[in-house]
Amino acid sequence: MLQENKTENRINPFFVPYNTPHDTVPFDRIRLEDYEEAFMEGIRRDDEATDKIVNDPEEPTFENTLARVDTEKGEHYYDLLSRVSNVFSCMMSAETCDELEALAQKMSPILTKHANDITLNKKLFERIKFVHDHPNRELNAEEQMLLDTSYDGFVRSGALLDEEGKEKLRQLTEEASMLTLQFSQNLLKENKAFQLHITDKAQLDGLPETAIAAAEQNAKDQEKEGWIFTLDFPVFSPFMTYSTQRELRKQMYMARNTECIHDNDANNLEICKRLINLRRELAQLLGFDTYADYVLKHRMASNIDNVYKLLNDLIDAYKPTAEKEVAEITALAKRIEGDDFVMEPWDMSFYSHKLQMEKYNLDAEMLRPYLQLDKVIDGVFGLAGKLYGITFKENKEIPVYHPDVKAYEVFDKDGSYLAVFYADFFPRKGKQGGAWMTEFQGQWIDHKGQNIRPHVSVVMNFTKPTAEKPALLTLGEVETFLHEFGHSLHGMFANTRFESLSGTNVWWDFVELPSQFMENYAVEKDFLRTFAFHYQTGEPLPDDLIERIVKSRNFMAAYGCLRQVSFGLLDMAYYTKKEAFDDDIIPFEKKAWAKAMVTPQLPNTCMTVQFSHIMAGGYAAGYYSYKWAEVLDADAFSVFKKNGIFDQQTAQSFRDNILSKGGTEHPMTLYKRFRGQEPTIDALLERNEIKKNIES
């Protein structure tokens, strides 16, 4: 949908007010050439604004040095570089093409150099340091946080280095920026390259109707006969769970788990090694022993020992139950296939599903007819209404970047405009796998006192509708929706003065609290009863099925926990290295997470090369955050369980003390203000019935 031919006298849409509802991005007017032009002009304006600050003859103060950086946008009411960067990065993930990929490669070193030019600007740092050391007045908590994070951000970006050190840091960051981009592009290329093309109907045995229909549509879209299965999660997961064709399961499993280790130009092995070393070198250049030490200085966990304590405590608590879970699945498989049967990784989903059916008579496909996407949307929006009084109204006048995307206006409980919310649900070519929340515009209060409201987006890869059926979700997909929606509430409720501290701009091991908190509702019967109706008959989800969902909520919970812990161990193993990393990635990976493993590992598969979170996604030395936040979310939800899961007073406290505050104060301060105390692991163990399992 990108156009390249320029019209005479045309004004780049990034340069002027959008004149759209709520000044939303005019996707229908943006052309490919607009991005580079806006990037370069944004850099120019940024440099101009920085020059104004550093050349101000007045003594540095919070107002003329710090507040100006964040809220005074010169003669323009927006930050052009931020404006175009937000749109471009969103398109790179959700709607990319070869031309955008090439532009990203071109702009990456330019943008990294620009960022370094600011953070290594000696005069600018001297002004910030002066304010830090000599505040001109008493600052409130948010102002103090901006000052502290700005000062520390410059220090962590090399402001105290000598010129040789600064030049070295430039080289490291620019190379890392290019490699993270290449990592992501390789992964997308590998993911989209694989297809399992089936023409023999017998090979579809066991697969649910929804999976078959989607595969048939994939084939039709490519003008081929039969059925095409891809590695996109909504396709891959049901195939691994239901297909009776063991060899085909193996083929799918190996394709997914060997991405980016093949002998081709999409191989990420050396890229990963280099990224690990670049980050270690950067940290050591800045005076830290390891990259993990560097990262954890600004995390709730605060140090490496605390991270390992969390991970090891979880292993100690969950591993006995996880081993029982695996043993139970293995016993079932042998009972079905014979004592000589050897379980392989591509068998786990298949036989765990059979065990779930045996124990609870429940599987994902049984729930699909009751989880129609349109109704789920109503349910999730309705939940936000019950908790916070907000409402959502689709506005088709708001431009979107793809026909699949829906745009909504969000209104607060008093009827005032709160935010714009975009939802992008289905897989397609040019879209990364997985699910995420992002922003086209953050929240902040400008120098005139106007509260600029956020434009947030959730992007997912759900099971697509077919000609015969609407989009019907699994319960896991409902949980994913709730997770990303929790992030979006964090963005939509933002109410801070400075954009750099608003919404999800919080420490990484706190950012997952609002998202994981929302997942709790997925198995609450009072929530399910608000939207779970059969898409054909309108009948509500039967009570006995809800009871089975509730009873089975902890099915394989310990195994799932150790899987997350294993990823955390792998992450820490890479980023606690003090010496140059020159190991072979694959055997290193197997050894790093061995302590959390309860099933045999295949020697010729690799997670690292497709582990976007820790290689390209900002979670390097931070993947433990998911489990850290899970402790927080279980503890927080226990308050709602006590007071009522829809209790508006508790929800208002959660909004006031956590969701609206962003990163304006230390996260533990915010959490304790809501909870009244620091969190413990007890609520998580209780929710997962771990103590009960150990005792039995």
JSON list of C-alpha atoms in Angstrom, two decimals, residues 269-439:
[
{"chain": "A", "resi": 269, "resn": "LEU", "atom": "CA", "xyz": [24.54, -17.85, 15.24]},
{"chain": "A", "resi": 270, "resn": "GLU", "atom": "CA", "xyz": [27.42, -15.43, 14.70]},
{"chain": "A", "resi": 271, "resn": "ILE", "atom": "CA", "xyz": [25.12, -12.43, 15.07]},
{"chain": "A", "resi": 272, "resn": "CYS", "atom": "CA", "xyz": [24.12, -13.66, 18.54]},
{"chain": "A", "resi": 273, "resn": "LYS", "atom": "CA", "xyz": [27.72, -14.21, 19.60]},
{"chain": "A", "resi": 274, "resn": "ARG", "atom": "CA", "xyz": [28.65, -10.74, 18.44]},
{"chain": "A", "resi": 275, "resn": "LEU", "atom": "CA", "xyz": [25.66, -9.11, 20.18]},
{"chain": "A", "resi": 276, "resn": "ILE", "atom": "CA", "xyz": [26.54, -10.84, 23.46]},
{"chain": "A", "resi": 277, "resn": "ASN", "atom": "CA", "xyz": [30.10, -9.57, 23.20]},
{"chain": "A", "resi": 278, "resn": "LEU", "atom": "CA", "xyz": [29.11, -6.07, 22.13]},
{"chain": "A", "resi": 279, "resn": "ARG", "atom": "CA", "xyz": [26.89, -5.70, 25.18]},
{"chain": "A", "resi": 280, "resn": "ARG", "atom": "CA", "xyz": [29.59, -7.07, 27.50]},
{"chain": "A", "resi": 281, "resn": "GLU", "atom": "CA", "xyz": [32.13, -4.66, 26.02]},
{"chain": "A", "resi": 282, "resn": "LEU", "atom": "CA", "xyz": [29.71, -1.74, 26.40]},
{"chain": "A", "resi": 283, "resn": "ALA", "atom": "CA", "xyz": [29.05, -2.57, 30.06]},
{"chain": "A", "resi": 284, "resn": "GLN", "atom": "CA", "xyz": [32.72, -2.97, 30.86]},
{"chain": "A", "resi": 285, "resn": "LEU", "atom": "CA", "xyz": [33.55, 0.26, 29.06]},
{"chain": "A", "resi": 286, "resn": "LEU", "atom": "CA", "xyz": [31.10, 1.95, 31.45]},
{"chain": "A", "resi": 287, "resn": "GLY", "atom": "CA", "xyz": [32.67, 0.36, 34.52]},
{"chain": "A", "resi": 288, "resn": "PHE", "atom": "CA", "xyz": [30.44, -2.70, 35.09]},
{"chain": "A", "resi": 289, "resn": "ASP", "atom": "CA", "xyz": [31.70, -6.26, 35.36]},
{"chain": "A", "resi": 290, "resn": "THR", "atom": "CA", "xyz": [28.99, -7.67, 33.12]},
{"chain": "A", "resi": 291, "resn": "TYR", "atom": "CA", "xyz": [26.08, -6.53, 30.98]},
{"chain": "A", "resi": 292, "resn": "ALA", "atom": "CA", "xyz": [23.70, -7.96, 33.59]},
{"chain": "A", "resi": 293, "resn": "ASP", "atom": "CA", "xyz": [25.26, -5.70, 36.25]},
{"chain": "A", "resi": 294, "resn": "TYR", "atom": "CA", "xyz": [24.74, -2.75, 33.92]},
{"chain": "A", "resi": 295, "resn": "VAL", "atom": "CA", "xyz": [21.10, -3.60, 33.24]},
{"chain": "A", "resi": 296, "resn": "LEU", "atom": "CA", "xyz": [20.06, -4.58, 36.76]},
{"chain": "A", "resi": 297, "resn": "LYS", "atom": "CA", "xyz": [21.09, -1.26, 38.26]},
{"chain": "A", "resi": 298, "resn": "HIS", "atom": "CA", "xyz": [17.74, 0.01, 36.97]},
{"chain": "A", "resi": 299, "resn": "ARG", "atom": "CA", "xyz": [15.58, -2.98, 37.83]},
{"chain": "A", "resi": 300, "resn": "MET", "atom": "CA", "xyz": [13.53, -3.95, 40.86]},
{"chain": "A", "resi": 301, "resn": "ALA", "atom": "CA", "xyz": [15.71, -7.06, 41.19]},
{"chain": "A", "resi": 302, "resn": "SER", "atom": "CA", "xyz": [18.72, -4.70, 41.52]},
{"chain": "A", "resi": 303, "resn": "ASN", "atom": "CA", "xyz": [21.47, -7.34, 41.17]},
{"chain": "A", "resi": 304, "resn": "ILE", "atom": "CA", "xyz": [22.41, -10.71, 39.70]},
{"chain": "A", "resi": 305, "resn": "ASP", "atom": "CA", "xyz": [22.12, -12.58, 43.01]},
{"chain": "A", "resi": 306, "resn": "ASN", "atom": "CA", "xyz": [18.48, -11.56, 43.42]},
{"chain": "A", "resi": 307, "resn": "VAL", "atom": "CA", "xyz": [17.63, -12.73, 39.91]},
{"chain": "A", "resi": 308, "resn": "TYR", "atom": "CA", "xyz": [19.23, -16.12, 40.50]},
{"chain": "A", "resi": 309, "resn": "LYS", "atom": "CA", "xyz": [17.53, -16.36, 43.88]},
{"chain": "A", "resi": 310, "resn": "LEU", "atom": "CA", "xyz": [14.13, -15.90, 42.19]},
{"chain": "A", "resi": 311, "resn": "LEU", "atom": "CA", "xyz": [14.92, -18.41, 39.44]},
{"chain": "A", "resi": 312, "resn": "ASN", "atom": "CA", "xyz": [16.37, -20.99, 41.84]},
{"chain": "A", "resi": 313, "resn": "ASP", "atom": "CA", "xyz": [13.48, -20.59, 44.29]},
{"chain": "A", "resi": 314, "resn": "LEU", "atom": "CA", "xyz": [11.07, -21.26, 41.44]},
{"chain": "A", "resi": 315, "resn": "ILE", "atom": "CA", "xyz": [13.05, -24.33, 40.35]},
{"chain": "A", "resi": 316, "resn": "ASP", "atom": "CA", "xyz": [13.04, -25.68, 43.91]},
{"chain": "A", "resi": 317, "resn": "ALA", "atom": "CA", "xyz": [9.32, -25.05, 44.28]},
{"chain": "A", "resi": 318, "resn": "TYR", "atom": "CA", "xyz": [8.11, -26.18, 40.85]},
{"chain": "A", "resi": 319, "resn": "LYS", "atom": "CA", "xyz": [10.51, -28.86, 39.61]},
{"chain": "A", "resi": 320, "resn": "PRO", "atom": "CA", "xyz": [9.13, -31.79, 41.66]},
{"chain": "A", "resi": 321, "resn": "THR", "atom": "CA", "xyz": [5.63, -31.06, 40.31]},
{"chain": "A", "resi": 322, "resn": "ALA", "atom": "CA", "xyz": [6.95, -30.53, 36.77]},
{"chain": "A", "resi": 323, "resn": "GLU", "atom": "CA", "xyz": [8.69, -33.93, 36.87]},
{"chain": "A", "resi": 324, "resn": "LYS", "atom": "CA", "xyz": [5.43, -35.54, 37.98]},
{"chain": "A", "resi": 325, "resn": "GLU", "atom": "CA", "xyz": [3.60, -33.82, 35.12]},
{"chain": "A", "resi": 326, "resn": "VAL", "atom": "CA", "xyz": [6.07, -35.10, 32.53]},
{"chain": "A", "resi": 327, "resn": "ALA", "atom": "CA", "xyz": [6.05, -38.59, 34.04]},
{"chain": "A", "resi": 328, "resn": "GLU", "atom": "CA", "xyz": [2.27, -38.66, 33.86]},
{"chain": "A", "resi": 329, "resn": "ILE", "atom": "CA", "xyz": [2.30, -37.68, 30.18]},
{"chain": "A", "resi": 330, "resn": "THR", "atom": "CA", "xyz": [5.01, -40.23, 29.40]},
{"chain": "A", "resi": 331, "resn": "ALA", "atom": "CA", "xyz": [3.06, -42.97, 31.17]},
{"chain": "A", "resi": 332, "resn": "LEU", "atom": "CA", "xyz": [-0.03, -42.13, 29.14]},
{"chain": "A", "resi": 333, "resn": "ALA", "atom": "CA", "xyz": [1.93, -42.20, 25.88]},
{"chain": "A", "resi": 334, "resn": "LYS", "atom": "CA", "xyz": [3.40, -45.61, 26.73]},
{"chain": "A", "resi": 335, "resn": "ARG", "atom": "CA", "xyz": [-0.03, -46.87, 27.68]},
{"chain": "A", "resi": 336, "resn": "ILE", "atom": "CA", "xyz": [-1.28, -45.86, 24.24]},
{"chain": "A", "resi": 337, "resn": "GLU", "atom": "CA", "xyz": [1.77, -46.68, 22.11]},
{"chain": "A", "resi": 338, "resn": "GLY", "atom": "CA", "xyz": [3.50, -49.43, 24.06]},
{"chain": "A", "resi": 339, "resn": "ASP", "atom": "CA", "xyz": [6.35, -49.64, 26.58]},
{"chain": "A", "resi": 340, "resn": "ASP", "atom": "CA", "xyz": [9.01, -49.23, 23.87]},
{"chain": "A", "resi": 341, "resn": "PHE", "atom": "CA", "xyz": [7.70, -45.78, 22.92]},
{"chain": "A", "resi": 342, "resn": "VAL", "atom": "CA", "xyz": [10.25, -42.99, 23.38]},
{"chain": "A", "resi": 343, "resn": "MET", "atom": "CA", "xyz": [8.86, -39.51, 23.94]},
{"chain": "A", "resi": 344, "resn": "GLU", "atom": "CA", "xyz": [10.30, -36.77, 21.74]},
{"chain": "A", "resi": 345, "resn": "PRO", "atom": "CA", "xyz": [9.76, -33.00, 21.94]},
{"chain": "A", "resi": 346, "resn": "TRP", "atom": "CA", "xyz": [7.26, -33.10, 19.07]},
{"chain": "A", "resi": 347, "resn": "ASP", "atom": "CA", "xyz": [5.16, -35.49, 21.15]},
{"chain": "A", "resi": 348, "resn": "MET", "atom": "CA", "xyz": [4.70, -33.32, 24.24]},
{"chain": "A", "resi": 349, "resn": "SER", "atom": "CA", "xyz": [1.80, -31.18, 23.05]},
{"chain": "A", "resi": 350, "resn": "PHE", "atom": "CA", "xyz": [0.05, -34.15, 21.47]},
{"chain": "A", "resi": 351, "resn": "TYR", "atom": "CA", "xyz": [0.10, -36.41, 24.52]},
{"chain": "A", "resi": 352, "resn": "SER", "atom": "CA", "xyz": [-0.34, -33.65, 27.09]},
{"chain": "A", "resi": 353, "resn": "HIS", "atom": "CA", "xyz": [-3.55, -32.80, 25.23]},
{"chain": "A", "resi": 354, "resn": "LYS", "atom": "CA", "xyz": [-4.65, -36.42, 25.52]},
{"chain": "A", "resi": 355, "resn": "LEU", "atom": "CA", "xyz": [-3.92, -36.35, 29.25]},
{"chain": "A", "resi": 356, "resn": "GLN", "atom": "CA", "xyz": [-5.88, -33.11, 29.62]},
{"chain": "A", "resi": 357, "resn": "MET", "atom": "CA", "xyz": [-8.83, -34.76, 27.88]},
{"chain": "A", "resi": 358, "resn": "GLU", "atom": "CA", "xyz": [-8.54, -37.80, 30.12]},
{"chain": "A", "resi": 359, "resn": "LYS", "atom": "CA", "xyz": [-8.37, -35.78, 33.33]},
{"chain": "A", "resi": 360, "resn": "TYR", "atom": "CA", "xyz": [-10.72, -32.91, 32.55]},
{"chain": "A", "resi": 361, "resn": "ASN", "atom": "CA", "xyz": [-12.43, -33.78, 29.26]},
{"chain": "A", "resi": 362, "resn": "LEU", "atom": "CA", "xyz": [-11.30, -30.39, 28.02]},
{"chain": "A", "resi": 363, "resn": "ASP", "atom": "CA", "xyz": [-9.30, -29.08, 25.11]},
{"chain": "A", "resi": 364, "resn": "ALA", "atom": "CA", "xyz": [-8.88, -25.79, 23.29]},
{"chain": "A", "resi": 365, "resn": "GLU", "atom": "CA", "xyz": [-11.10, -26.77, 20.36]},
{"chain": "A", "resi": 366, "resn": "MET", "atom": "CA", "xyz": [-14.07, -27.47, 22.62]},
{"chain": "A", "resi": 367, "resn": "LEU", "atom": "CA", "xyz": [-13.98, -23.84, 23.72]},
{"chain": "A", "resi": 368, "resn": "ARG", "atom": "CA", "xyz": [-13.46, -22.21, 20.33]},
{"chain": "A", "resi": 369, "resn": "PRO", "atom": "CA", "xyz": [-17.17, -22.08, 19.36]},
{"chain": "A", "resi": 370, "resn": "TYR", "atom": "CA", "xyz": [-17.83, -20.03, 22.51]},
{"chain": "A", "resi": 371, "resn": "LEU", "atom": "CA", "xyz": [-14.89, -17.66, 22.00]},
{"chain": "A", "resi": 372, "resn": "GLN", "atom": "CA", "xyz": [-15.82, -15.68, 18.89]},
{"chain": "A", "resi": 373, "resn": "LEU", "atom": "CA", "xyz": [-13.38, -12.81, 18.51]},
{"chain": "A", "resi": 374, "resn": "ASP", "atom": "CA", "xyz": [-16.04, -10.12, 18.22]},
{"chain": "A", "resi": 375, "resn": "LYS", "atom": "CA", "xyz": [-17.63, -11.32, 21.46]},
{"chain": "A", "resi": 376, "resn": "VAL", "atom": "CA", "xyz": [-14.23, -11.59, 23.15]},
{"chain": "A", "resi": 377, "resn": "ILE", "atom": "CA", "xyz": [-13.55, -7.99, 22.20]},
{"chain": "A", "resi": 378, "resn": "ASP", "atom": "CA", "xyz": [-16.87, -7.02, 23.80]},
{"chain": "A", "resi": 379, "resn": "GLY", "atom": "CA", "xyz": [-15.92, -9.04, 26.88]},
{"chain": "A", "resi": 380, "resn": "VAL", "atom": "CA", "xyz": [-12.48, -7.48, 27.27]},
{"chain": "A", "resi": 381, "resn": "PHE", "atom": "CA", "xyz": [-13.82, -3.97, 26.72]},
{"chain": "A", "resi": 382, "resn": "GLY", "atom": "CA", "xyz": [-16.65, -4.76, 29.10]},
{"chain": "A", "resi": 383, "resn": "LEU", "atom": "CA", "xyz": [-14.15, -5.88, 31.74]},
{"chain": "A", "resi": 384, "resn": "ALA", "atom": "CA", "xyz": [-12.37, -2.54, 31.46]},
{"chain": "A", "resi": 385, "resn": "GLY", "atom": "CA", "xyz": [-15.77, -0.90, 31.85]},
{"chain": "A", "resi": 386, "resn": "LYS", "atom": "CA", "xyz": [-16.64, -2.90, 34.95]},
{"chain": "A", "resi": 387, "resn": "LEU", "atom": "CA", "xyz": [-13.30, -2.14, 36.56]},
{"chain": "A", "resi": 388, "resn": "TYR", "atom": "CA", "xyz": [-12.63, 1.42, 35.49]},
{"chain": "A", "resi": 389, "resn": "GLY", "atom": "CA", "xyz": [-15.82, 2.75, 33.89]},
{"chain": "A", "resi": 390, "resn": "ILE", "atom": "CA", "xyz": [-14.20, 3.35, 30.50]},
{"chain": "A", "resi": 391, "resn": "THR", "atom": "CA", "xyz": [-15.92, 2.74, 27.15]},
{"chain": "A", "resi": 392, "resn": "PHE", "atom": "CA", "xyz": [-14.73, 1.96, 23.61]},
{"chain": "A", "resi": 393, "resn": "LYS", "atom": "CA", "xyz": [-16.32, 3.15, 20.38]},
{"chain": "A", "resi": 394, "resn": "GLU", "atom": "CA", "xyz": [-15.06, 2.08, 16.97]},
{"chain": "A", "resi": 395, "resn": "ASN", "atom": "CA", "xyz": [-14.34, 5.07, 14.73]},
{"chain": "A", "resi": 396, "resn": "LYS", "atom": "CA", "xyz": [-13.96, 4.15, 11.06]},
{"chain": "A", "resi": 397, "resn": "GLU", "atom": "CA", "xyz": [-12.86, 7.71, 10.29]},
{"chain": "A", "resi": 398, "resn": "ILE", "atom": "CA", "xyz": [-9.55, 7.02, 12.02]},
{"chain": "A", "resi": 399, "resn": "PRO", "atom": "CA", "xyz": [-7.09, 5.86, 9.32]},
{"chain": "A", "resi": 400, "resn": "VAL", "atom": "CA", "xyz": [-5.51, 2.41, 9.73]},
{"chain": "A", "resi": 401, "resn": "TYR", "atom": "CA", "xyz": [-2.49, 0.79, 8.08]},
{"chain": "A", "resi": 402, "resn": "HIS", "atom": "CA", "xyz": [-4.25, -2.44, 7.03]},
{"chain": "A", "resi": 403, "resn": "PRO", "atom": "CA", "xyz": [-7.91, -3.42, 6.52]},
{"chain": "A", "resi": 404, "resn": "ASP", "atom": "CA", "xyz": [-7.60, -5.95, 9.39]},
{"chain": "A", "resi": 405, "resn": "VAL", "atom": "CA", "xyz": [-6.91, -3.15, 11.88]},
{"chain": "A", "resi": 406, "resn": "LYS", "atom": "CA", "xyz": [-9.72, -1.63, 13.94]},
{"chain": "A", "resi": 407, "resn": "ALA", "atom": "CA", "xyz": [-9.46, 1.78, 15.61]},
{"chain": "A", "resi": 408, "resn": "TYR", "atom": "CA", "xyz": [-11.43, 2.82, 18.68]},
{"chain": "A", "resi": 409, "resn": "GLU", "atom": "CA", "xyz": [-11.94, 5.99, 20.65]},
{"chain": "A", "resi": 410, "resn": "VAL", "atom": "CA", "xyz": [-11.70, 5.39, 24.39]},
{"chain": "A", "resi": 411, "resn": "PHE", "atom": "CA", "xyz": [-13.72, 7.49, 26.82]},
{"chain": "A", "resi": 412, "resn": "ASP", "atom": "CA", "xyz": [-13.21, 7.82, 30.57]},
{"chain": "A", "resi": 413, "resn": "LYS", "atom": "CA", "xyz": [-15.93, 7.19, 33.13]},
{"chain": "A", "resi": 414, "resn": "ASP", "atom": "CA", "xyz": [-16.91, 10.87, 33.07]},
{"chain": "A", "resi": 415, "resn": "GLY", "atom": "CA", "xyz": [-17.35, 10.72, 29.29]},
{"chain": "A", "resi": 416, "resn": "SER", "atom": "CA", "xyz": [-14.16, 12.64, 28.48]},
{"chain": "A", "resi": 417, "resn": "TYR", "atom": "CA", "xyz": [-11.83, 11.47, 25.71]},
{"chain": "A", "resi": 418, "resn": "LEU", "atom": "CA", "xyz": [-9.07, 9.24, 27.11]},
{"chain": "A", "resi": 419, "resn": "ALA", "atom": "CA", "xyz": [-7.13, 7.60, 24.24]},
{"chain": "A", "resi": 420, "resn": "VAL", "atom": "CA", "xyz": [-7.15, 5.98, 20.82]},
{"chain": "A", "resi": 421, "resn": "PHE", "atom": "CA", "xyz": [-6.85, 2.19, 20.76]},
{"chain": "A", "resi": 422, "resn": "TYR", "atom": "CA", "xyz": [-5.85, 0.19, 17.66]},
{"chain": "A", "resi": 423, "resn": "ALA", "atom": "CA", "xyz": [-6.28, -3.60, 17.45]},
{"chain": "A", "resi": 424, "resn": "ASP", "atom": "CA", "xyz": [-4.53, -5.73, 14.80]},
{"chain": "A", "resi": 425, "resn": "PHE", "atom": "CA", "xyz": [-5.45, -9.39, 15.25]},
{"chain": "A", "resi": 426, "resn": "PHE", "atom": "CA", "xyz": [-4.41, -11.69, 12.38]},
{"chain": "A", "resi": 427, "resn": "PRO", "atom": "CA", "xyz": [-1.19, -13.09, 10.84]},
{"chain": "A", "resi": 428, "resn": "ARG", "atom": "CA", "xyz": [-0.16, -11.96, 7.36]},
{"chain": "A", "resi": 429, "resn": "LYS", "atom": "CA", "xyz": [2.88, -11.62, 5.17]},
{"chain": "A", "resi": 430, "resn": "GLY", "atom": "CA", "xyz": [5.18, -8.89, 6.43]},
{"chain": "A", "resi": 431, "resn": "LYS", "atom": "CA", "xyz": [4.01, -9.18, 10.04]},
{"chain": "A", "resi": 432, "resn": "GLN", "atom": "CA", "xyz": [6.19, -10.53, 12.81]},
{"chain": "A", "resi": 433, "resn": "GLY", "atom": "CA", "xyz": [4.93, -13.48, 14.84]},
{"chain": "A", "resi": 434, "resn": "GLY", "atom": "CA", "xyz": [3.90, -13.15, 18.48]},
{"chain": "A", "resi": 435, "resn": "ALA", "atom": "CA", "xyz": [1.95, -10.40, 20.19]},
{"chain": "A", "resi": 436, "resn": "TRP", "atom": "CA", "xyz": [2.89, -6.95, 21.47]},
{"chain": "A", "resi": 437, "resn": "MET", "atom": "CA", "xyz": [1.62, -3.55, 22.53]},
{"chain": "A", "resi": 438, "resn": "THR", "atom": "CA", "xyz": [3.08, -0.35, 21.20]},
{"chain": "A", "resi": 439, "resn": "GLU", "atom": "CA", "xyz": [2.31, 3.35, 20.88]}
]
